[in-house]
Amino acid sequence: MLLPNKVTQIPYSKQSLTQEDFDAVLEVMNSSFLTQGPQIDLFEKALAKRFQVKHAIACSSGTAAIHLSYASLGASADSVGIVPAVTFSATANAFRYLGAKVIFCDVNPADGIIDLDSLQRILESLSEEQLDHCNFVSPVSFAGKVAPLKECADLSEKYGMKLVEDASHSPGGWSERETSGDCKWTQAACLSFHPVKHICAGEGGAVLTNLTEVADRCKALRSHGIVRPFDDEHPTPWKYEQVDLGWNYRITDLQAALGRSQLGKLDESINARKRIAKRYDEALSAPPFSERIDRPALTDGHSWHLYVIRFKEEGLRDQAYKFLKGLGIITQIHYTPLYHHPYFAKLVGNLRLPGAEEYFAGCLSIPLFPTLTQIDQDKVISELARFLSKH
Ligand SMILES: Cc1ncc(COP(=O)(O)O)c(C=O)c1O
């Protein structure tokens, strides 16, 4: 049974569920396991196959996945984690959970993706002592556009850094040399299954990796650091051992079933996102938009988690946000550079990175999700035009 959508607002994003998804969850509700049952293994196998990696470790959120990946790769209080300033808190927070130092890297003002010159400068500034420890670079494949993972890998290798892709925004994203999530250039990649993401599991996330030791450590850490080393032939098959200090980051079978059902429709949902992005691109390439708004480059490999426009004139973005909200069109700002937040400002001081500031000043994510209707999309476009005619 599909529930009616009573919401009259146009959100910036939302889950797109079908009858198949409802059935998948209901089947688990009627089964013997609500958590730690067969769905998790099935979901992990399907993820590993889809992303062409040896291991997928599903867990309770994208944040948990990032935390697990950093911890399993050896991050500690001696580590440095280099994070683009424009991302969601989780990319940086997970380093802080482990006591590591966060250094914010600048981004390209056109697309919010990590800036390689800034990364190089940061790497050159690290002391011998810092370089002796297990350090990280965490590029974010922002909005659905894969980050320059090959270049990041080249730089990371030179300085002995580990590389973890935050692929929360970018399942299905690719470029000439990179495919988001495949770990060709990275030690791990992390996914989020929050409802606004490509694959919705309610909440959930996964670590993708080709490194078996890292996968084993992630599996132990997601469940308190506990391992179950003995099979049924052993005299004490019931015995488990806590070998490390972990967390309860387990995903439930209900979530895994929903995630697996959604994963099966990933291509369909990316194609829907691409169609919507193309329609925006066509509309926004003409006046009145073209002189006053920069739009994202329409590349084949973009998987369109977000459609981020950038107002060229200062102050216009915030007025547009309010104007559209008043009409029930919900937009979002992805993201305020993390160093603006009081928590990080206390750690890094009064930092202002030019690329991140320029990007942030004009960015606005306008509605994009697979079930956005043409009527609603046309409303977004025409109200945006009306806004520009008044300002
Ligand atoms: C770039 C990025 N990284 C990490 C996360 C964290 O994912 P979750 O909300 O599943 O914990 C998000 C979620 O919004 C995100 O956008």
XYZ file of N, CA, C and O in Angstrom, residues 23-197:
700
model
N 7.315 -3.562 0.362
C 7.235 -5.027 0.470
C 8.503 -5.599 1.101
O 8.441 -6.522 1.917
N 9.654 -5.040 0.706
C 10.933 -5.549 1.232
C 10.991 -5.384 2.757
O 11.424 -6.281 3.473
N 10.522 -4.228 3.229
C 10.568 -3.968 4.677
C 9.541 -4.843 5.401
O 9.824 -5.431 6.457
N 8.363 -4.958 4.795
C 7.295 -5.757 5.414
C 7.704 -7.222 5.557
O 7.405 -7.869 6.563
N 8.438 -7.712 4.576
C 8.904 -9.100 4.635
C 9.794 -9.309 5.869
O 9.685 -10.317 6.561
N 10.651 -8.343 6.138
C 11.527 -8.457 7.316
C 10.697 -8.356 8.596
O 10.934 -9.088 9.568
N 9.693 -7.478 8.598
C 8.818 -7.329 9.779
C 8.177 -8.670 10.141
O 7.939 -8.960 11.296
N 7.904 -9.470 9.101
C 7.251 -10.764 9.322
C 8.259 -11.898 9.522
O 7.861 -13.043 9.663
N 9.549 -11.587 9.535
C 10.570 -12.640 9.643
C 11.049 -12.768 11.088
O 10.597 -12.051 11.976
N 12.019 -13.657 11.321
C 12.506 -13.890 12.692
C 13.508 -12.830 13.144
O 13.798 -12.713 14.324
N 14.086 -12.109 12.193
C 15.143 -11.151 12.568
C 14.785 -9.727 12.180
O 14.529 -9.460 11.011
N 14.790 -8.838 13.140
C 14.655 -7.417 12.801
C 16.035 -6.787 12.653
O 16.203 -5.768 11.992
N 17.018 -7.399 13.334
C 18.392 -6.908 13.187
C 19.334 -8.099 13.208
O 18.964 -9.174 13.684
N 20.535 -7.897 12.673
C 21.570 -8.938 12.626
C 21.075 -10.247 11.991
O 21.455 -11.335 12.416
N 20.224 -10.137 11.012
C 19.732 -11.304 10.280
C 20.346 -11.380 8.893
O 21.376 -10.739 8.624
N 19.721 -12.110 7.992
C 20.318 -12.367 6.668
C 20.359 -11.167 5.735
O 21.150 -11.135 4.791
N 19.509 -10.155 5.974
C 19.440 -9.025 5.032
C 20.743 -8.231 4.964
O 21.081 -7.658 3.930
N 21.453 -8.193 6.085
C 22.680 -7.368 6.129
C 23.730 -7.944 5.178
O 24.321 -7.225 4.364
N 23.909 -9.265 5.259
C 24.875 -9.911 4.379
C 24.480 -9.741 2.903
O 25.321 -9.443 2.040
N 23.196 -9.884 2.630
C 22.720 -9.730 1.243
C 22.961 -8.304 0.741
O 23.396 -8.081 -0.399
N 22.682 -7.340 1.604
C 22.883 -5.929 1.241
C 24.372 -5.665 0.995
O 24.763 -5.035 0.010
N 25.208 -6.187 1.892
C 26.654 -5.949 1.744
C 27.186 -6.573 0.455
O 28.015 -5.960 -0.237
N 26.723 -7.766 0.151
C 27.186 -8.424 -1.092
C 26.739 -7.605 -2.312
O 27.492 -7.422 -3.273
N 25.501 -7.118 -2.274
C 24.976 -6.323 -3.398
C 25.753 -5.006 -3.533
O 26.055 -4.568 -4.657
N 26.095 -4.393 -2.407
C 26.883 -3.141 -2.450
C 28.268 -3.410 -3.039
O 28.748 -2.653 -3.900
N 28.919 -4.478 -2.560
C 30.280 -4.789 -3.030
C 30.253 -5.023 -4.544
O 31.138 -4.556 -5.270
N 29.217 -5.714 -5.007
C 29.118 -6.000 -6.448
C 28.902 -4.696 -7.230
O 29.567 -4.423 -8.221
N 27.986 -3.893 -6.761
C 27.641 -2.660 -7.471
C 28.839 -1.697 -7.550
O 29.095 -1.071 -8.571
N 29.572 -1.582 -6.431
C 30.680 -0.619 -6.401
C 32.017 -1.252 -6.795
O 33.054 -0.587 -6.761
N 31.958 -2.562 -7.148
C 33.161 -3.258 -7.636
C 34.302 -3.235 -6.622
O 35.445 -2.925 -6.967
N 33.945 -3.520 -5.368
C 34.970 -3.595 -4.320
C 34.911 -4.979 -3.667
O 33.909 -5.685 -3.781
N 35.982 -5.322 -2.935
C 36.009 -6.642 -2.282
C 35.056 -6.676 -1.090
O 34.450 -7.704 -0.809
N 34.971 -5.564 -0.362
C 34.195 -5.597 0.885
C 33.287 -4.371 1.029
O 33.720 -3.254 0.741
N 32.085 -4.629 1.507
C 31.190 -3.539 1.933
C 30.749 -3.878 3.347
O 30.331 -5.010 3.623
N 30.878 -2.911 4.241
C 30.481 -3.129 5.634
C 29.371 -2.133 5.934
O 29.611 -0.921 6.021
N 28.153 -2.638 6.057
C 27.003 -1.747 6.289
C 26.933 -1.397 7.776
O 27.262 -2.219 8.636
N 26.508 -0.182 8.059
C 26.452 0.260 9.456
C 25.310 1.271 9.624
O 24.519 1.485 8.705
N 25.243 1.881 10.816
C 24.031 2.609 11.201
C 23.862 3.987 10.550
O 22.772 4.543 10.565
N 24.928 4.558 10.022
C 24.813 5.879 9.363
C 26.066 6.134 8.527
O 27.074 5.427 8.668
N 25.997 7.172 7.706
C 27.184 7.585 6.962
C 28.264 8.070 7.922
O 29.454 7.830 7.709
N 27.836 8.752 8.969
C 28.788 9.237 9.979
C 29.527 8.061 10.609
O 30.754 8.084 10.771
N 28.771 7.006 10.955
C 29.383 5.807 11.544
C 30.375 5.193 10.556
O 31.461 4.748 10.946
N 30.003 5.182 9.266
C 30.892 4.600 8.249
C 32.218 5.370 8.200
O 33.296 4.768 8.138
N 32.129 6.689 8.248
C 33.352 7.504 8.184
C 34.205 7.253 9.437
O 35.419 7.046 9.359
N 33.537 7.234 10.592
C 34.243 6.974 11.855
C 34.926 5.600 11.802
O 36.107 5.455 12.133
N 34.178 4.588 11.374
C 34.740 3.225 11.296
C 35.926 3.166 10.337
O 36.929 2.507 10.624
N 35.810 3.854 9.199
C 36.898 3.771 8.211
C 38.160 4.437 8.756
O 39.252 3.875 8.658
N 38.018 5.615 9.351
C 39.208 6.290 9.895
C 39.839 5.423 11.001
O 41.058 5.237 11.040
N 38.991 4.922 11.906
C 39.511 4.141 13.037
C 40.185 2.862 12.531
O 41.283 2.512 12.986
N 39.564 2.196 11.574
C 40.115 0.928 11.086
C 41.411 1.122 10.328
O 42.249 0.231 10.283
N 41.568 2.288 9.731
C 42.808 2.570 9.000
C 43.906 3.115 9.916
O 45.006 3.394 9.460
N 43.578 3.305 11.196
C 44.628 3.641 12.156
C 44.657 5.080 12.626
O 45.657 5.506 13.222
N 43.593 5.863 12.409
C 43.604 7.251 12.904
C 43.636 7.261 14.431
O 43.004 6.421 15.078
N 44.374 8.215 14.970
C 44.492 8.322 16.434
C 44.667 9.799 16.793
O 44.643 10.668 15.918
N 44.895 10.048 18.080
C 45.069 11.432 18.534
C 46.317 12.076 17.933
O 46.459 13.294 17.948
N 47.227 11.279 17.381
C 48.434 11.832 16.742
C 48.209 12.165 15.267
O 49.090 12.723 14.614
N 47.052 11.795 14.733
C 46.833 11.927 13.287
C 46.398 13.333 12.896
O 45.852 14.087 13.712
N 46.606 13.616 11.615
C 46.066 14.819 10.989
C 45.062 14.340 9.928
O 45.350 13.400 9.187
N 43.890 14.991 9.868
C 42.905 14.682 8.832
C 42.628 15.933 8.020
O 42.167 16.943 8.570
N 42.928 15.884 6.735
C 42.700 17.052 5.862
C 41.332 16.885 5.197
O 41.074 15.878 4.527
N 40.478 17.885 5.412
C 39.069 17.798 5.002
C 38.707 19.063 4.223
O 39.071 20.168 4.651
N 38.001 18.949 3.088
C 37.560 20.182 2.419
C 36.642 20.983 3.349
O 35.829 20.396 4.071
N 36.790 22.308 3.319
C 36.022 23.151 4.249
C 34.526 23.083 3.951
O 33.699 23.284 4.843
N 34.166 22.796 2.687
C 32.753 22.734 2.320
C 32.328 21.264 2.295
O 32.565 20.536 1.331
N 31.765 20.827 3.394
C 31.222 19.470 3.497
C 30.301 19.444 4.708
O 30.212 20.410 5.467
N 29.619 18.308 4.893
C 28.834 18.141 6.111
C 29.797 17.828 7.262
O 30.860 17.238 7.061
N 29.395 18.218 8.476
C 30.253 18.085 9.668
C 30.877 16.706 9.818
O 32.006 16.572 10.309
N 30.143 15.660 9.413
C 30.580 14.294 9.703
C 31.968 13.975 9.159
O 32.728 13.246 9.805
N 32.313 14.525 7.986
C 33.620 14.221 7.384
C 34.744 14.628 8.336
O 35.769 13.953 8.433
N 34.540 15.763 9.027
C 35.556 16.260 9.959
C 35.334 15.705 11.372
O 36.294 15.342 12.065
N 34.069 15.635 11.799
C 33.783 15.194 13.172
C 34.411 13.845 13.485
O 34.891 13.608 14.595
N 34.374 12.941 12.494
C 34.857 11.581 12.764
C 36.345 11.583 13.137
O 36.791 10.724 13.886
N 37.097 12.559 12.622
C 38.495 12.676 13.075
C 38.529 13.127 14.531
O 39.324 12.647 15.323
N 37.638 14.064 14.854
C 37.633 14.584 16.222
C 37.232 13.498 17.226
O 37.734 13.483 18.344
N 36.313 12.589 16.820
C 35.951 11.491 17.740
C 37.197 10.713 18.167
O 37.226 10.125 19.235
N 38.196 10.658 17.259
C 39.402 9.877 17.521
C 40.528 10.756 18.073
O 41.654 10.311 18.221
N 40.198 12.012 18.335
C 41.182 12.941 18.906
C 42.118 13.539 17.868
O 43.049 14.274 18.206
N 41.927 13.237 16.579
C 42.840 13.708 15.532
C 42.640 15.198 15.257
O 41.582 15.763 15.546
N 43.692 15.804 14.685
C 43.638 17.234 14.334
C 43.022 17.361 12.934
O 43.415 16.636 12.011
N 42.080 18.291 12.798
C 41.468 18.541 11.486
C 42.119 19.771 10.858
O 42.259 20.810 11.516
N 42.536 19.649 9.597
C 43.008 20.821 8.844
C 42.066 21.003 7.663
O 41.830 20.058 6.894
N 41.515 22.213 7.536
C 40.563 22.457 6.451
C 41.298 22.893 5.186
O 42.161 23.764 5.215
N 40.888 22.270 4.099
C 41.473 22.542 2.789
C 40.488 23.410 2.004
O 39.264 23.281 2.175
N 40.997 24.253 1.131
C 40.105 25.106 0.331
C 39.432 24.272 -0.776
O 39.827 23.126 -1.046
N 38.406 24.869 -1.373
C 37.660 24.186 -2.436
C 37.609 25.081 -3.668
O 37.831 26.295 -3.586
N 37.257 24.455 -4.778
C 37.054 25.186 -6.026
C 35.743 25.984 -5.906
O 34.699 25.387 -5.620
N 35.786 27.319 -6.119
C 34.556 28.109 -5.916
C 33.424 27.744 -6.872
O 32.263 28.016 -6.607
N 33.746 27.088 -7.981
C 32.692 26.759 -8.956
C 31.883 25.533 -8.536
O 30.696 25.430 -8.858
N 32.523 24.590 -7.807
C 31.784 23.359 -7.523
C 31.952 22.815 -6.103
O 31.406 21.747 -5.783
N 32.698 23.504 -5.259
C 32.834 23.072 -3.861
C 33.714 21.850 -3.662
O 33.754 21.265 -2.577
N 34.455 21.461 -4.720
C 35.305 20.258 -4.634
C 36.721 20.643 -4.183
O 37.207 21.733 -4.529
N 37.367 19.749 -3.477
C 38.707 20.011 -2.900
C 39.654 20.641 -3.931
O 39.702 20.206 -5.089
N 40.378 21.669 -3.479
C 41.295 22.399 -4.352
C 42.698 21.789 -4.191
O 43.245 21.751 -3.084
N 43.260 21.318 -5.304
C 44.508 20.545 -5.211
C 45.712 21.410 -4.830
O 46.620 20.935 -4.165
N 45.697 22.699 -5.228
C 46.815 23.569 -4.825
C 46.799 23.780 -3.325
O 47.836 23.770 -2.664
N 45.601 23.989 -2.804
C 45.470 24.178 -1.352
C 45.911 22.906 -0.628
O 46.627 22.966 0.384
N 45.527 21.751 -1.177
C 45.923 20.474 -0.555
C 47.448 20.353 -0.551
O 48.046 20.002 0.480
N 48.048 20.682 -1.682
C 49.511 20.590 -1.767
C 50.179 21.500 -0.727
O 51.122 21.102 -0.048
N 49.650 22.724 -0.597
C 50.247 23.665 0.370
C 50.151 23.120 1.791
O 51.084 23.224 2.580
N 48.998 22.527 2.113
C 48.830 21.972 3.467
C 49.816 20.821 3.685
O 50.487 20.734 4.717
N 49.928 19.954 2.683
C 50.831 18.797 2.829
C 52.277 19.273 3.032
O 53.007 18.741 3.864
N 52.657 20.308 2.253
C 54.031 20.835 2.388
C 54.277 21.448 3.754
O 55.407 21.493 4.228
N 53.190 21.919 4.394
C 53.356 22.598 5.688
C 53.424 21.621 6.872
O 53.715 22.030 7.993
N 53.163 20.350 6.644
C 53.172 19.408 7.771
C 54.607 19.178 8.252
O 55.530 19.074 7.439
N 54.762 19.084 9.564
C 56.114 18.909 10.123
C 56.554 17.449 9.979
O 55.723 16.554 9.791
N 57.860 17.239 10.121
C 58.420 15.864 10.081
C 57.697 14.995 11.114
O 57.354 13.859 10.850
N 57.491 15.597 12.284
C 56.878 14.828 13.375
C 55.445 14.426 13.007
O 55.049 13.287 13.216
N 54.710 15.390 12.425
C 53.332 15.064 12.006
C 53.336 13.973 10.942
O 52.531 13.049 10.967
N 54.293 14.071 10.020
C 54.330 13.108 8.913
C 54.716 11.697 9.357
O 54.505 10.735 8.635
N 55.256 11.588 10.578
C 55.609 10.264 11.118
C 54.380 9.449 11.505
O 54.471 8.255 11.726
N 53.233 10.127 11.634
C 52.033 9.428 12.129
C 51.120 9.015 10.975
O 51.419 9.271 9.815
N 50.003 8.384 11.348
C 49.056 7.895 10.340
C 48.075 9.026 10.002
O 47.202 9.353 10.804
N 48.260 9.642 8.846
C 47.485 10.831 8.488
C 46.559 10.564 7.299
O 46.734 9.592 6.576
N 45.626 11.491 7.110
C 44.547 11.238 6.153
C 44.227 12.452 5.290
O 44.323 13.586 5.743
N 43.771 12.162 4.069
C 43.087 13.160 3.243
C 41.702 12.579 2.947
O 41.583 11.405 2.591
N 40.661 13.392 3.128
C 39.282 12.903 2.924
C 38.535 13.764 1.909
O 37.720 14.617 2.282
N 38.799 13.570 0.616
C 38.046 14.345 -0.382
C 36.576 13.950 -0.385
O 36.241 12.790 -0.117
N 35.730 14.925 -0.667
C 34.284 14.669 -0.731
C 33.854 14.774 -2.194
O 34.152 15.772 -2.853
N 33.199 13.751 -2.695
C 32.666 13.810 -4.069
C 31.340 14.550 -3.990
O 30.263 13.958 -3.925
N 31.481 15.854 -3.975
C 30.422 16.766 -3.539
C 29.290 16.896 -4.557
O 29.538 17.076 -5.759
N 28.071 16.822 -4.062
C 26.834 17.047 -4.832
C 26.567 15.967 -5.888
O 25.538 15.984 -6.545
N 27.521 15.009 -6.037
C 27.365 13.963 -7.052
C 28.489 13.979 -8.068
O 28.524 13.146 -8.966
N 29.408 14.954 -7.906
C 30.545 15.060 -8.826
C 31.767 14.426 -8.165
O 32.168 14.843 -7.073
N 32.332 13.436 -8.826
C 33.448 12.723 -8.192
C 34.644 13.664 -8.026
O 34.961 14.469 -8.909
N 35.287 13.592 -6.848
C 36.452 14.441 -6.547
C 37.652 13.940 -7.362
O 37.644 12.798 -7.838
N 38.697 14.768 -7.505
C 39.885 14.333 -8.269
C 40.685 13.314 -7.448
O 41.756 13.613 -6.913
N 40.181 12.103 -7.382
C 40.754 11.102 -6.468
C 42.152 10.670 -6.909
O 43.015 10.408 -6.075
N 42.379 10.611 -8.216
C 43.700 10.195 -8.703
C 44.766 11.205 -8.268
O 45.807 10.826 -7.736
N 44.476 12.497 -8.475
C 45.450 13.523 -8.065
C 45.628 13.521 -6.548
O 46.736 13.673 -6.048
N 44.515 13.370 -5.828
C 44.598 13.303 -4.357
C 45.458 12.107 -3.948
O 46.245 12.186 -3.000
N 45.306 10.983 -4.668
C 46.079 9.780 -4.339
C 47.570 10.020 -4.594
O 48.418 9.629 -3.789
N 47.877 10.683 -5.727
C 49.286 10.952 -6.025
C 49.925 11.795 -4.922
O 51.009 11.490 -4.433
N 49.204 12.862 -4.523
C 49.731 13.735 -3.469
C 49.793 12.993 -2.132
O 50.777 13.097 -1.395
N 48.750 12.228 -1.843
C 48.682 11.524 -0.548
C 49.824 10.530 -0.427
O 50.449 10.402 0.626
N 50.098 9.837 -1.528
C 51.150 8.819 -1.497
C 52.507 9.466 -1.218
O 53.290 8.969 -0.415
N 52.721 10.610 -1.874
C 54.006 11.311 -1.701
C 54.255 11.656 -0.229
O 55.395 11.670 0.229
N 53.171 11.957 0.491
C 53.323 12.378 1.889
C 52.895 11.277 2.862
O 52.711 11.545 4.049
N 52.719 10.063 2.359
C 52.370 8.925 3.231
C 51.002 9.049 3.885
O 50.789 8.519 4.975
N 50.079 9.773 3.217
C 48.737 9.937 3.800
C 47.816 8.813 3.326
O 47.972 8.301 2.223
N 46.831 8.473 4.130
C 45.782 7.551 3.671
C 44.639 8.373 3.075
O 44.430 9.522 3.479
N 43.935 7.754 2.138
C 42.901 8.492 1.405
C 41.549 7.804 1.585
O 41.409 6.617 1.277
N 40.579 8.560 2.097
C 39.214 8.030 2.266
C 38.265 8.953 1.506
O 38.223 10.155 1.784
N 37.539 8.410 0.555
C 36.565 9.229 -0.188
C 35.262 9.294 0.595
O 34.701 8.252 0.961
N 34.776 10.497 0.857
C 33.413 10.636 1.358
C 32.503 10.624 0.125
O 32.400 11.619 -0.597
N 31.900 9.456 -0.107
C 31.071 9.262 -1.309
C 29.590 9.332 -0.957
O 28.750 8.805 -1.694
N 29.267 10.029 0.139
C 27.865 10.115 0.585
C 26.960 10.719 -0.486
O 25.778 10.400 -0.548
N 27.524 11.625 -1.307
C 26.706 12.332 -2.303
C 26.760 11.689 -3.694
O 26.091 12.196 -4.586
N 27.596 10.665 -3.862
C 28.004 10.412 -5.250
C 27.908 8.985 -5.772
O 28.642 8.645 -6.709
N 27.032 8.111 -5.222
C 26.912 6.818 -5.887
C 26.601 7.035 -7.370
O 25.766 7.871 -7.712
N 27.297 6.294 -8.218
C 27.048 6.432 -9.658
C 27.821 7.574 -10.298
O 27.734 7.764 -11.512
N 28.591 8.314 -9.532
C 29.374 9.429 -10.093
C 30.682 8.905 -10.689
O 31.292 7.992 -10.142
N 31.094 9.495 -11.793
C 32.359 9.075 -12.408
C 32.963 10.217 -13.220
O 32.281 11.190 -13.560
N 34.249 10.062 -13.508
C 34.941 10.970 -14.432
C 35.838 10.081 -15.286
O 35.800 8.849 -15.156
N 36.655 10.689 -16.105
C 37.500 9.897 -17.007
C 38.350 8.876 -16.243
O 38.525 7.751 -16.673
N 38.881 9.308 -15.084
C 39.816 8.438 -14.362
C 39.269 7.849 -13.075
O 39.866 6.966 -12.481
N 38.150 8.393 -12.611
C 37.657 7.988 -11.296
C 36.221 7.483 -11.349
O 35.418 7.998 -12.133
N 35.938 6.496 -10.516
C 34.553 6.087 -10.284
C 34.323 6.178 -8.785
O 35.071 5.564 -8.009
N 33.319 6.933 -8.398
C 33.076 7.127 -6.972
C 32.802 5.787 -6.290
O 32.007 4.983 -6.771
N 33.489 5.563 -5.183
C 33.211 4.383 -4.350
C 33.996 3.143 -4.720
O 33.962 2.167 -3.962
N 34.726 3.138 -5.865
C 35.345 1.858 -6.260
C 36.695 1.598 -5.594
O 37.282 0.523 -5.774
N 37.189 2.583 -4.850
C 38.437 2.424 -4.077
C 39.654 2.130 -4.960
O 40.624 1.533 -4.506
N 39.589 2.531 -6.223
C 40.763 2.341 -7.090
C 41.938 3.191 -6.591
O 43.088 2.779 -6.661
N 41.638 4.394 -6.128
C 42.692 5.316 -5.695
C 42.711 5.505 -4.187
O 43.536 6.260 -3.674
N 41.761 4.935 -3.494
C 41.601 5.216 -2.056
C 41.705 3.927 -1.234
O 41.572 2.832 -1.786
N 41.907 4.087 0.071
C 41.903 2.908 0.950
C 40.470 2.543 1.348
O 40.190 1.413 1.724
N 39.579 3.515 1.306
C 38.174 3.249 1.651
C 37.304 4.362 1.085
O 37.794 5.457 0.788
N 36.032 4.052 0.917
C 35.034 5.065 0.538
C 33.830 4.851 1.437
O 33.564 3.725 1.877
N 33.117 5.945 1.726
C 31.984 5.841 2.667
C 30.698 6.327 2.011
O 30.682 7.359 1.331
N 29.619 5.583 2.261
C 28.298 5.928 1.732
C 27.362 6.285 2.869
O 27.530 5.808 3.996
N 26.350 7.096 2.556
C 25.275 7.398 3.515
C 23.950 6.954 2.900
O 23.737 7.143 1.700
N 23.098 6.392 3.731
C 21.771 5.982 3.250
C 20.664 6.801 3.903
O 19.553 6.318 4.130
N 20.984 8.044 4.236
C 19.981 8.995 4.739
C 18.919 9.179 3.641
O 19.236 9.100 2.443
N 17.658 9.441 4.015
C 16.593 9.517 3.000
C 16.827 10.462 1.825
O 16.297 10.217 0.738
N 17.606 11.521 2.007
C 17.805 12.420 0.857
C 18.871 11.898 -0.109
O 19.069 12.461 -1.185
N 19.550 10.830 0.269
C 20.651 10.333 -0.567
C 20.132 9.395 -1.673
O 18.966 9.016 -1.682
